Coordinates of C-alpha atoms in Angstrom, one line a residue:
Chain A
M1 CA -43.7 -2.3 39.2
G2 CA -41.2 0.5 38.9
Y3 CA -39.6 1.7 35.7
F4 CA -36.4 -0.1 36.5
G5 CA -38.3 -3.4 37.1
R6 CA -40.0 -3.2 33.7
R7 CA -36.7 -2.5 32.0
I8 CA -35.1 -5.5 33.7
L9 CA -38.0 -7.8 32.7
G10 CA -37.6 -6.5 29.1
V11 CA -34.2 -8.3 29.1
I12 CA -35.7 -11.7 28.9
P13 CA -37.0 -11.7 25.3
V14 CA -33.8 -10.1 24.1
I15 CA -31.8 -12.9 25.8
M16 CA -34.1 -15.5 24.3
V17 CA -33.6 -14.2 20.8
T18 CA -29.8 -13.8 21.2
W19 CA -29.5 -17.3 22.7
T20 CA -31.5 -18.9 19.9
L21 CA -29.4 -17.1 17.4
V22 CA -26.1 -18.3 19.0
F23 CA -27.5 -21.9 19.2
V24 CA -28.3 -21.9 15.5
V25 CA -24.9 -20.4 14.6
L26 CA -23.1 -23.0 16.7
Q27 CA -25.0 -25.8 15.0
I28 CA -23.7 -24.5 11.6
I29 CA -20.1 -24.1 12.7
P30 CA -18.3 -27.1 11.1
G31 CA -16.3 -29.5 13.2
D32 CA -17.2 -32.0 15.9
P33 CA -16.7 -30.6 19.4
V34 CA -15.3 -34.0 20.6
N35 CA -12.7 -34.1 17.8
L36 CA -11.8 -30.5 18.6
M37 CA -11.4 -31.4 22.3
L38 CA -9.1 -34.3 21.4
A39 CA -7.1 -32.0 19.2
G40 CA -5.5 -34.8 17.2
V41 CA -5.1 -37.3 20.1
P42 CA -6.1 -40.7 18.7
A43 CA -9.2 -42.2 20.3
S44 CA -11.4 -45.1 19.3
E45 CA -14.8 -44.6 17.9
E46 CA -16.2 -46.1 21.1
V47 CA -14.6 -43.5 23.3
R48 CA -15.8 -40.7 21.0
A49 CA -19.3 -42.0 21.1
R50 CA -19.2 -42.2 24.9
E51 CA -18.0 -38.7 25.1
R52 CA -20.7 -37.5 22.7
E53 CA -23.3 -39.1 24.9
R54 CA -21.8 -37.6 28.1
L55 CA -22.0 -34.1 26.5
G56 CA -25.5 -34.8 25.3
L57 CA -24.5 -34.3 21.7
N58 CA -26.2 -37.5 20.5
K59 CA -29.7 -36.0 21.3
P60 CA -31.7 -34.3 18.6
V61 CA -31.1 -30.6 18.1
V62 CA -34.5 -29.5 19.3
E63 CA -34.3 -31.5 22.5
R64 CA -30.9 -30.0 23.3
Y65 CA -32.3 -26.5 22.7
F66 CA -35.2 -27.0 25.2
S67 CA -33.2 -28.9 27.8
F68 CA -30.8 -26.0 28.0
L69 CA -33.6 -23.6 28.4
A70 CA -35.1 -25.7 31.2
R71 CA -31.8 -25.8 33.1
A72 CA -30.9 -22.2 32.4
A73 CA -34.2 -21.2 34.0
Q74 CA -32.9 -22.8 37.2
G75 CA -29.6 -20.9 37.0
D76 CA -27.6 -23.9 35.6
L77 CA -25.9 -22.9 32.4
G78 CA -24.1 -26.2 32.1
D79 CA -20.5 -27.4 32.2
S80 CA -17.7 -26.5 29.8
F81 CA -17.0 -29.2 27.2
R82 CA -13.3 -28.7 27.6
S83 CA -12.6 -28.0 31.3
R84 CA -15.8 -29.9 32.5
R85 CA -16.3 -27.2 35.1
P86 CA -19.5 -25.2 35.5
V87 CA -19.4 -22.3 33.0
T88 CA -20.7 -19.8 35.6
D89 CA -17.6 -20.5 37.8
M90 CA -15.3 -20.0 34.8
I91 CA -17.0 -16.7 33.9
A92 CA -16.9 -15.5 37.5
E93 CA -13.1 -16.1 37.6
Q94 CA -12.4 -14.0 34.5
M95 CA -14.9 -11.4 35.5
W96 CA -12.6 -9.3 37.7
P97 CA -9.7 -8.8 35.3
T98 CA -12.3 -7.8 32.7
I99 CA -14.0 -5.3 35.0
E100 CA -10.6 -3.9 36.0
L101 CA -9.7 -3.2 32.4
A102 CA -13.1 -1.8 31.6
L103 CA -13.0 0.6 34.5
G104 CA -9.4 1.5 33.8
G105 CA -10.1 2.1 30.1
L106 CA -13.2 4.2 30.9
A107 CA -11.3 6.3 33.4
V108 CA -8.6 7.2 30.9
G109 CA -11.1 7.6 28.0
L110 CA -13.6 9.6 29.9
S111 CA -11.1 12.1 31.5
L112 CA -9.3 12.6 28.3
G113 CA -12.5 12.8 26.3
I114 CA -14.2 15.4 28.6
V115 CA -11.1 17.6 28.8
L116 CA -10.6 17.6 25.0
G117 CA -14.4 18.0 24.4
V118 CA -14.8 20.9 26.8
L119 CA -11.7 22.7 25.6
A120 CA -12.9 22.4 22.0
G121 CA -16.5 23.2 22.7
I122 CA -16.2 26.4 24.8
R123 CA -14.6 28.3 21.9
P124 CA -15.8 26.5 18.8
N125 CA -13.9 27.0 15.5
G126 CA -10.7 28.4 17.0
W127 CA -7.3 26.8 16.9
V128 CA -7.9 25.0 20.3
D129 CA -11.0 23.4 18.9
S130 CA -9.2 22.3 15.7
S131 CA -6.3 20.8 17.7
C132 CA -8.5 19.0 20.2
M133 CA -10.6 17.5 17.4
A134 CA -7.5 16.5 15.5
L135 CA -6.3 14.7 18.6
A136 CA -9.7 13.0 19.0
M137 CA -9.5 11.9 15.4
V138 CA -6.1 10.4 16.1
G139 CA -7.6 8.5 19.0
V140 CA -10.3 6.8 17.0
S141 CA -8.0 6.0 14.1
L142 CA -5.3 4.3 16.1
P143 CA -5.3 0.5 15.7
S144 CA -5.6 -0.8 19.3
F145 CA -3.2 -3.7 18.7
W146 CA -0.6 -1.4 17.3
I147 CA -0.8 1.3 20.0
G148 CA -0.7 -1.5 22.6
M149 CA 2.5 -2.9 21.1
M150 CA 4.0 0.6 20.8
L151 CA 3.2 1.3 24.5
I152 CA 4.7 -2.0 25.5
Y153 CA 7.8 -1.2 23.5
V154 CA 8.3 2.4 24.7
F155 CA 7.2 2.2 28.4
G156 CA 7.9 -1.5 29.0
T157 CA 11.0 -2.4 27.0
V158 CA 12.9 0.9 26.5
L159 CA 12.0 3.0 29.5
M160 CA 11.1 0.1 31.7
W161 CA 8.6 2.2 33.7
V162 CA 5.9 -0.4 34.0
P163 CA 5.8 -4.2 33.9
I164 CA 4.6 -5.6 30.6
T165 CA 2.7 -8.5 31.9
G166 CA 1.3 -9.7 35.2
R167 CA -1.5 -8.3 37.3
G168 CA -1.9 -5.5 39.8
F169 CA -2.3 -1.8 39.3
D170 CA 1.1 -1.2 37.5
A171 CA 0.3 -3.8 34.9
L172 CA -3.1 -2.2 34.3
V173 CA -1.8 1.1 33.2
L174 CA -0.8 0.4 29.6
P175 CA -3.9 -1.7 28.8
S176 CA -6.1 1.0 30.2
I177 CA -4.4 3.6 28.1
T178 CA -4.8 1.4 25.0
V179 CA -8.5 1.0 25.6
G180 CA -8.9 4.6 26.8
L181 CA -7.3 6.3 23.7
F182 CA -9.9 4.6 21.5
I183 CA -12.8 5.6 23.7
A184 CA -11.6 9.2 24.3
G185 CA -12.0 10.1 20.6
G186 CA -15.7 9.3 20.6
F187 CA -16.3 11.1 23.9
A188 CA -14.4 14.2 22.9
R189 CA -16.5 14.7 19.8
L190 CA -19.8 14.1 21.6
V191 CA -18.9 16.4 24.5
R192 CA -17.8 19.1 22.1
S193 CA -21.0 19.2 20.2
S194 CA -23.1 19.0 23.4
I195 CA -21.2 21.9 24.9
V196 CA -21.5 24.0 21.7
E197 CA -25.2 23.5 21.9
A198 CA -25.5 24.1 25.6
M199 CA -23.4 27.3 25.4
G200 CA -26.0 28.7 22.9
Q201 CA -28.9 28.2 25.3
D202 CA -30.8 30.9 27.1
Y203 CA -29.9 29.7 30.6
V204 CA -26.2 30.0 29.8
R205 CA -26.7 33.6 28.5
T206 CA -28.7 34.3 31.7
A207 CA -25.9 32.9 33.9
R208 CA -23.3 35.0 32.0
A209 CA -25.6 38.1 32.2
K210 CA -25.7 37.6 36.0
G211 CA -22.0 38.1 35.9
L212 CA -20.9 34.6 36.9
P213 CA -17.3 33.8 36.2
R214 CA -16.7 31.9 33.0
R215 CA -15.4 28.8 34.7
K216 CA -18.6 28.5 36.8
V217 CA -20.8 29.0 33.7
V218 CA -19.0 26.3 31.8
L219 CA -18.7 23.7 34.6
K220 CA -22.0 24.2 36.4
H221 CA -24.4 25.3 33.7
A222 CA -23.2 24.1 30.4
L223 CA -21.4 20.9 31.2
R224 CA -24.1 19.5 33.4
N225 CA -26.7 20.0 30.7
A226 CA -24.3 18.7 28.0
L227 CA -23.7 15.4 29.8
I228 CA -26.7 13.4 28.6
P229 CA -25.4 12.3 25.2
P230 CA -21.9 11.4 26.6
V231 CA -23.5 9.4 29.4
T232 CA -25.4 7.3 26.8
L233 CA -22.1 6.6 25.0
L234 CA -20.5 5.8 28.4
G235 CA -23.2 3.2 29.0
I236 CA -22.7 1.6 25.6
Q237 CA -18.9 1.6 25.9
F238 CA -19.0 0.1 29.4
A239 CA -21.5 -2.6 28.3
L240 CA -19.2 -3.5 25.4
L241 CA -16.1 -3.5 27.6
I242 CA -17.6 -5.6 30.3
G243 CA -17.9 -8.3 27.6
G244 CA -14.1 -8.2 27.3
A245 CA -11.7 -6.3 25.1
V246 CA -10.5 -9.0 22.7
V247 CA -7.6 -7.2 21.1
T248 CA -6.2 -5.5 24.2
E249 CA -6.4 -8.7 26.2
N250 CA -4.6 -10.5 23.3
V251 CA -1.8 -7.9 23.0
F252 CA -1.1 -7.7 26.7
A253 CA -1.6 -11.4 27.3
R254 CA -4.2 -10.6 29.9
P255 CA -6.9 -13.0 31.0
G256 CA -10.5 -11.8 30.3
L257 CA -13.9 -12.6 28.9
G258 CA -13.0 -11.4 25.4
T259 CA -10.2 -13.9 25.0
M260 CA -12.4 -16.5 26.7
L261 CA -15.2 -16.0 24.1
V262 CA -12.9 -16.2 21.1
D263 CA -11.3 -19.4 22.4
A264 CA -14.7 -20.9 23.2
V265 CA -16.0 -20.1 19.7
L266 CA -12.9 -21.5 18.0
T267 CA -13.0 -24.8 20.1
K268 CA -16.8 -25.0 19.8
D269 CA -17.2 -25.1 23.6
M270 CA -21.0 -24.6 23.2
P271 CA -22.1 -24.3 26.8
L272 CA -19.3 -21.7 27.4
V273 CA -20.2 -19.7 24.3
Q274 CA -23.9 -19.7 25.2
A275 CA -23.3 -18.7 28.8
L276 CA -20.9 -15.8 27.7
I277 CA -23.5 -14.5 25.2
V278 CA -26.3 -14.6 27.7
Y279 CA -24.0 -12.8 30.2
K280 CA -23.0 -10.2 27.6
T281 CA -26.5 -9.5 26.5
A282 CA -27.8 -9.2 30.0
A283 CA -25.0 -6.9 31.0
Y284 CA -25.7 -4.7 27.9
V285 CA -29.4 -4.3 28.7
V286 CA -29.0 -3.9 32.4
I287 CA -26.3 -1.3 32.1
N288 CA -28.4 0.7 29.6
A289 CA -31.4 0.5 32.0
A290 CA -29.1 1.9 34.8
I291 CA -28.0 4.7 32.5
D292 CA -31.6 5.7 32.1
I293 CA -31.8 6.2 35.8
V294 CA -28.6 8.3 35.8
Y295 CA -30.3 10.5 33.2
G296 CA -32.9 11.3 35.9
I297 CA -30.2 12.3 38.3
I298 CA -28.5 14.6 35.9
D299 CA -31.7 16.0 34.4
P300 CA -34.8 16.3 36.5
R301 CA -36.9 16.8 33.4
V302 CA -36.2 13.2 32.4
R303 CA -37.2 11.9 35.8
M304 CA -40.6 13.6 35.5
A305 CA -41.1 12.1 32.1
Q306 CA -40.2 8.6 33.4
N307 CA -42.6 8.8 36.3
S308 CA -45.6 10.0 34.3
Chain B
M5 CA -29.2 11.5 10.1
T6 CA -32.7 11.8 8.8
A7 CA -32.2 15.5 8.1
M8 CA -29.2 14.4 6.0
A9 CA -31.3 12.2 3.8
A10 CA -33.5 15.1 2.9
T11 CA -30.6 16.9 1.2
P12 CA -30.2 15.6 -2.3
M13 CA -26.7 15.1 -3.6
P14 CA -25.6 18.1 -5.8
K15 CA -26.4 17.5 -9.4
Q16 CA -23.6 16.2 -11.6
G17 CA -21.7 18.9 -13.5
G18 CA -22.2 22.6 -13.4
F19 CA -21.6 25.2 -10.7
R20 CA -23.1 23.2 -7.8
A21 CA -20.8 20.3 -8.1
I22 CA -17.8 22.6 -8.1
R23 CA -19.1 24.5 -5.1
F24 CA -19.7 21.3 -3.3
L25 CA -16.2 20.0 -4.0
R26 CA -14.7 23.3 -3.0
R27 CA -16.5 23.2 0.3
L28 CA -15.5 19.6 0.8
F29 CA -11.8 20.0 0.2
L30 CA -11.0 23.5 1.2
H31 CA -10.6 22.4 4.8
P32 CA -7.3 21.5 6.3
G33 CA -8.4 18.1 7.7
A34 CA -10.1 17.0 4.5
M35 CA -7.1 18.2 2.4
V36 CA -4.5 16.4 4.5
G37 CA -6.8 13.3 4.5
T38 CA -7.2 13.3 0.7
V39 CA -3.4 13.8 0.1
V40 CA -2.4 11.0 2.5
F41 CA -5.0 8.6 1.2
A42 CA -4.0 9.4 -2.5
V43 CA -0.3 8.8 -1.7
L44 CA -1.0 5.5 0.0
V45 CA -3.3 4.3 -2.7
L46 CA -1.0 5.3 -5.4
A47 CA 1.9 3.6 -3.7
A48 CA -0.1 0.5 -3.4
I49 CA -1.1 0.5 -7.1
L50 CA 2.4 1.3 -8.3
A51 CA 4.0 -1.1 -5.8
P52 CA 5.5 -3.4 -8.4
A53 CA 7.3 -0.4 -10.0
I54 CA 8.4 1.6 -6.9
A55 CA 9.1 -1.1 -4.4
P56 CA 12.9 -1.4 -4.2
Y57 CA 12.7 -5.2 -3.6
D58 CA 10.2 -8.0 -4.3
W59 CA 8.0 -8.0 -1.2
N60 CA 8.2 -11.8 -0.9
E61 CA 11.9 -12.1 -1.6
T62 CA 13.6 -13.6 1.4
D63 CA 17.1 -12.7 2.3
A64 CA 16.9 -9.4 0.4
G65 CA 19.2 -8.2 3.1
P66 CA 20.5 -9.4 6.5
R67 CA 17.8 -10.7 8.8
L68 CA 16.2 -8.3 11.2
S69 CA 18.5 -5.5 10.2
A70 CA 17.7 -1.9 11.3
P71 CA 16.5 0.8 8.9
S72 CA 19.3 1.9 6.6
A73 CA 19.9 3.5 3.2
E74 CA 19.4 0.1 1.5
H75 CA 16.4 -0.9 3.5
L76 CA 14.5 2.2 4.5
F77 CA 12.2 0.4 7.0
G78 CA 14.7 -2.4 7.8
T79 CA 14.2 -6.1 7.2
D80 CA 12.1 -8.7 8.9
L81 CA 12.9 -12.2 10.3
H82 CA 13.2 -13.7 6.8
G83 CA 15.3 -10.8 5.5
R84 CA 12.5 -9.4 3.5
D85 CA 12.4 -5.6 2.9
V86 CA 9.9 -4.1 5.2
F87 CA 9.4 -0.9 3.1
S88 CA 8.5 -3.0 0.0
R89 CA 6.1 -5.0 2.1
V90 CA 4.4 -2.0 3.7
I91 CA 3.8 -0.5 0.2
A92 CA 2.4 -3.7 -1.1
G93 CA 0.3 -4.2 2.0
G94 CA -1.9 -1.3 1.0
R95 CA -3.1 -3.4 -1.9
Y96 CA -4.6 -5.8 0.6
S97 CA -5.7 -3.6 3.4
I98 CA -7.3 -0.9 1.3
S99 CA -9.1 -3.1 -1.2
L100 CA -10.4 -5.4 1.6
G101 CA -11.8 -2.4 3.4
I102 CA -13.5 -1.0 0.4
A103 CA -15.0 -4.4 -0.6
T104 CA -16.2 -4.9 3.0
V105 CA -18.0 -1.5 3.1
L106 CA -19.6 -1.9 -0.4
M107 CA -20.9 -5.3 0.7
S108 CA -22.4 -4.1 4.0
L109 CA -23.7 -1.0 2.3
M110 CA -25.6 -3.0 -0.3
L111 CA -27.0 -5.6 2.1
G112 CA -27.8 -3.0 4.7
S113 CA -29.6 -0.6 2.4
L114 CA -31.7 -3.4 0.9
I115 CA -32.8 -4.5 4.4
G116 CA -33.2 -0.9 5.6
V117 CA -35.3 0.2 2.6
F118 CA -37.4 -3.0 2.9
L119 CA -38.1 -2.6 6.6
G120 CA -38.7 1.2 6.5
F121 CA -41.0 0.9 3.5
T122 CA -43.0 -2.2 4.6
G123 CA -43.5 -1.0 8.2
G124 CA -45.9 -2.8 10.6
K125 CA -45.0 -6.0 12.4
I126 CA -42.2 -7.0 10.0
D127 CA -40.5 -3.7 10.6
A128 CA -40.9 -4.0 14.4
W129 CA -39.5 -7.5 14.5
G130 CA -36.8 -6.7 12.1
C131 CA -35.7 -3.8 14.2
R132 CA -35.6 -5.8 17.4
F133 CA -33.4 -8.3 15.6
L134 CA -31.1 -5.5 14.3
D135 CA -30.9 -4.1 17.8
V136 CA -29.8 -7.4 19.2
L137 CA -27.0 -7.6 16.6
L138 CA -26.0 -4.0 17.2
G139 CA -25.5 -4.8 20.9
F140 CA -22.9 -7.3 19.9
P141 CA -19.3 -6.1 19.5
A142 CA -18.8 -6.2 15.7
I143 CA -15.4 -7.9 16.1
V144 CA -16.9 -10.8 18.1
L145 CA -19.7 -11.2 15.6
A146 CA -17.1 -11.3 12.8
I147 CA -15.0 -13.9 14.7
M148 CA -18.1 -16.1 15.0
I149 CA -18.8 -15.7 11.3
V150 CA -15.2 -16.6 10.5
S151 CA -15.4 -19.6 12.6
V152 CA -18.4 -20.8 10.6
M153 CA -16.9 -20.1 7.3
G154 CA -13.2 -20.8 8.0
V155 CA -10.1 -18.7 8.1
G156 CA -9.1 -16.7 5.0
L157 CA -9.2 -13.3 3.3
V158 CA -12.5 -13.6 1.5
N159 CA -14.2 -14.9 4.6
V160 CA -12.9 -12.1 6.7
V161 CA -14.4 -9.6 4.2
I162 CA -17.7 -11.4 4.3
A163 CA -17.6 -11.6 8.1
V164 CA -16.8 -7.9 8.7
A165 CA -19.4 -6.9 6.1
I166 CA -22.1 -8.9 7.7
A167 CA -21.2 -7.5 11.1
G168 CA -21.6 -4.0 9.6
V169 CA -25.0 -4.6 8.0
P170 CA -27.1 -3.7 11.1
R171 CA -25.6 -0.2 11.3
F172 CA -26.4 0.6 7.7
A173 CA -29.8 -1.1 7.8
R174 CA -30.8 0.9 10.9
V175 CA -29.8 4.3 9.4
V176 CA -31.4 3.6 6.0
R177 CA -34.6 2.5 7.6
G178 CA -34.8 5.7 9.7
A179 CA -34.3 7.8 6.5
V180 CA -36.9 5.8 4.6
L181 CA -39.4 6.3 7.3
V182 CA -39.3 10.0 6.7
L183 CA -39.0 9.7 2.9
R184 CA -42.0 7.5 2.4
E185 CA -44.3 10.2 3.7
Q186 CA -43.2 12.6 0.9
L187 CA -45.5 13.7 -1.7
Y188 CA -43.5 12.2 -4.6
V189 CA -43.9 8.8 -3.2
E190 CA -47.6 9.3 -3.0
A191 CA -47.6 10.6 -6.5
A192 CA -45.6 7.6 -7.8
R193 CA -48.1 5.3 -6.1
A194 CA -51.1 7.2 -7.6
L195 CA -49.5 6.7 -11.0
G196 CA -49.6 3.0 -10.4
A197 CA -45.9 2.3 -9.6
S198 CA -45.2 -1.0 -7.8
D199 CA -43.7 -1.2 -4.3
A200 CA -40.5 -2.5 -5.8
R201 CA -40.3 0.4 -8.3
I202 CA -40.9 3.0 -5.6
M203 CA -38.1 1.5 -3.5
R204 CA -35.7 1.3 -6.4
R205 CA -36.5 4.5 -8.2
H206 CA -37.6 6.9 -5.5
L207 CA -36.3 5.8 -2.1
L208 CA -32.9 4.4 -2.8
P209 CA -31.6 7.5 -4.8
N210 CA -32.8 9.7 -2.0
V211 CA -30.8 7.9 0.7
A212 CA -27.7 7.9 -1.5
S213 CA -26.1 10.9 0.2
T214 CA -26.7 9.3 3.6
L215 CA -25.1 6.2 2.3
V216 CA -22.0 8.0 0.9
V217 CA -21.4 9.6 4.3
L218 CA -22.0 6.5 6.2
G219 CA -19.9 4.4 3.9
T220 CA -16.9 6.8 4.1
L221 CA -17.2 7.0 7.9
D222 CA -17.3 3.2 8.0
L223 CA -14.4 2.6 5.7
G224 CA -11.8 3.4 8.4
N225 CA -13.6 1.0 10.7
A226 CA -13.7 -1.7 8.1
I227 CA -10.0 -1.4 7.3
L228 CA -9.3 -1.6 11.0
S229 CA -11.5 -4.6 11.6
T230 CA -10.2 -6.7 8.7
A231 CA -6.6 -5.9 9.8
T232 CA -7.5 -6.9 13.4
L233 CA -8.8 -10.2 12.3
S234 CA -5.7 -10.8 10.3
F235 CA -3.7 -9.8 13.4
L236 CA -5.5 -12.4 15.4
G237 CA -4.6 -15.0 12.7
L238 CA -8.1 -15.4 11.2
G239 CA -7.6 -13.5 8.0
A240 CA -4.6 -13.1 5.7
Q241 CA -1.9 -15.7 6.3
P242 CA 1.8 -15.2 6.1
P243 CA 3.7 -14.5 3.9
T244 CA 0.9 -12.2 2.6
P245 CA 2.1 -8.6 3.1
E246 CA -1.1 -7.6 4.8
W247 CA -0.6 -4.9 7.5
G248 CA -2.4 -6.8 10.3
T249 CA -0.5 -10.1 9.5
M250 CA 2.8 -8.2 9.4
L251 CA 2.1 -6.7 12.8
S252 CA 1.4 -10.1 14.3
G253 CA 4.6 -11.4 12.7
G254 CA 6.6 -8.4 14.0
R255 CA 5.2 -8.8 17.5
E256 CA 7.6 -11.5 18.6
F257 CA 10.7 -9.5 17.7
M258 CA 9.6 -6.1 18.7
R259 CA 12.2 -6.1 21.4
Y260 CA 15.1 -6.5 19.0
A261 CA 13.5 -5.3 15.8
P262 CA 10.7 -2.8 16.6
W263 CA 10.7 -1.6 13.0
T264 CA 8.9 -4.8 11.9
M265 CA 5.9 -3.6 13.8
I266 CA 6.2 0.2 13.8
F267 CA 6.0 0.8 10.1
P268 CA 3.1 -1.5 9.1
G269 CA 1.1 -0.1 12.1
M270 CA 1.9 3.4 11.0
A271 CA 0.7 2.7 7.5
L272 CA -2.5 1.3 8.9
F273 CA -3.0 4.3 11.2
L274 CA -2.4 6.8 8.4
I275 CA -4.9 5.1 6.0
V276 CA -7.6 4.9 8.7
M277 CA -6.9 8.5 9.8
S278 CA -7.1 9.9 6.3
V279 CA -10.3 8.1 5.5
N280 CA -11.8 9.3 8.8
L281 CA -10.8 12.9 8.1
V282 CA -12.5 12.9 4.7
G283 CA -15.6 11.1 6.0
D284 CA -15.9 13.6 8.8
R285 CA -15.7 16.6 6.4
L286 CA -18.2 14.9 4.0
S287 CA -20.7 14.5 6.8
Q288 CA -20.3 18.1 7.8
V289 CA -20.8 19.3 4.2
L290 CA -23.8 17.0 3.5
D291 CA -25.5 17.6 6.8
P292 CA -27.4 20.9 6.8
K293 CA -27.5 20.9 10.6
A294 CA -23.7 21.1 10.8
K295 CA -23.5 24.3 8.6
D296 CA -22.3 26.4 11.4
R297 CA -19.0 24.4 11.4
R298 CA -16.4 25.5 9.0

């Protein structure tokens, strides 16, 4: 079995642990799911009991735990308590807007982060470095919900350049910037320190001694070697974003998996919460395994270590 | 991070402490950060004396009126003075952040020291568990915890603190793994010190500098997370002048009265930024690997 296959199989125990944890937490959360679903609508005890039976809530906890596992193994993650639809369908529907925002945010964050990081790193400790790092610090310190609202106010309400709500590319611009600004700060700092380190290496000195133009030295020799730590961060950020950006979705009233999870937790829609957690954990581990393969492409030394 | 743990904190008093403080604060970022932080904290403490109006007094002025000489930051929907509320808001946001960090720091270092020192299977399983929690967005973890315990300020602090525990535990564990091989630990054991004593008297003091850096770096995050939960309606409830709550209140009127959301957000941004600037400098000064930086 290849390296990737082993990494993918390694996902299973992690998902098991996470799922058990979520199951336990959901048992502790106070409130009866049936009452939460009724949301104050009066119903006789008989109706409630029937509903509990339909949802399988009258069975002992241990039995529910194992029956879910058995069904999950066959790819059936159950139906939502509230919408009564298969949770896998519900997740699939919200997946695209979430991926859109994740990609948009990463595109903004990555390009901004790399530009700032490289500018800062090639001449460390100068004024360019200080200003770039100050900007990066601003990025990580901005509260997402505030900058989101400010962007809506300035570009949506006052200047009216982009629509505030809705779907499509135009409506994706402001949410992407909101997510991207936060990510850019982390990237910029990491790229800077990697570049500073790479610029001090022998091969960069050799490249310069050969008389290569500075731009070529930075882009081809230093940057490529400095990419490994930022690529790791890229993986982590993408994996987190693919689970949904709760705050940004909330501010821009966008659909997405983040909002879906918060709603599901608050209404105790257990099958949906469990399915979302399984999905998030799986995405996290799979993306990180994929990143390991990207390492091999960037740096052949890693590829050799993986194969041996 | 492990290298950081090996540098002991400068001794109290004397020349080293002064040199340490000079290195820490004679840096533009750290200086700006310290000043901004001090101003916001002082304003929060002195709020009853310096706020021009009572921060909960409704109809202190016309509703939703724009910033003016009487109301520097304008008024909100209920005619409350936004400037007074922003100043008072620091009392909540800052102290909530500090309480959160202290709590995750204590829990995290206890778990970290225990895992790192015990080693073996317990450590391996403990780390697996921490990794699973780390893979979880902290804000989602916090939301789940709030939904177990219920909405409210104290619960938000506990939730954000618990969500931060894995980070602290992981770093402390890493540091302890290096420290426990040191000669002085062996010497303490040879003298008959118990495990608990070694952890308390020899390991914890040596991870202190790591914890200070980590705690400061985390404070900005903690303030942001608690404010975020309040913004989502899970923490402080109106009319509490907490910055996140004020932002969520100002959101509906931002078209007509943007000042109700601009100023609380600005305050939140400034406090987080100032804490991050100081934390950043602190990690540079305490980390021997970063000596090449000014």
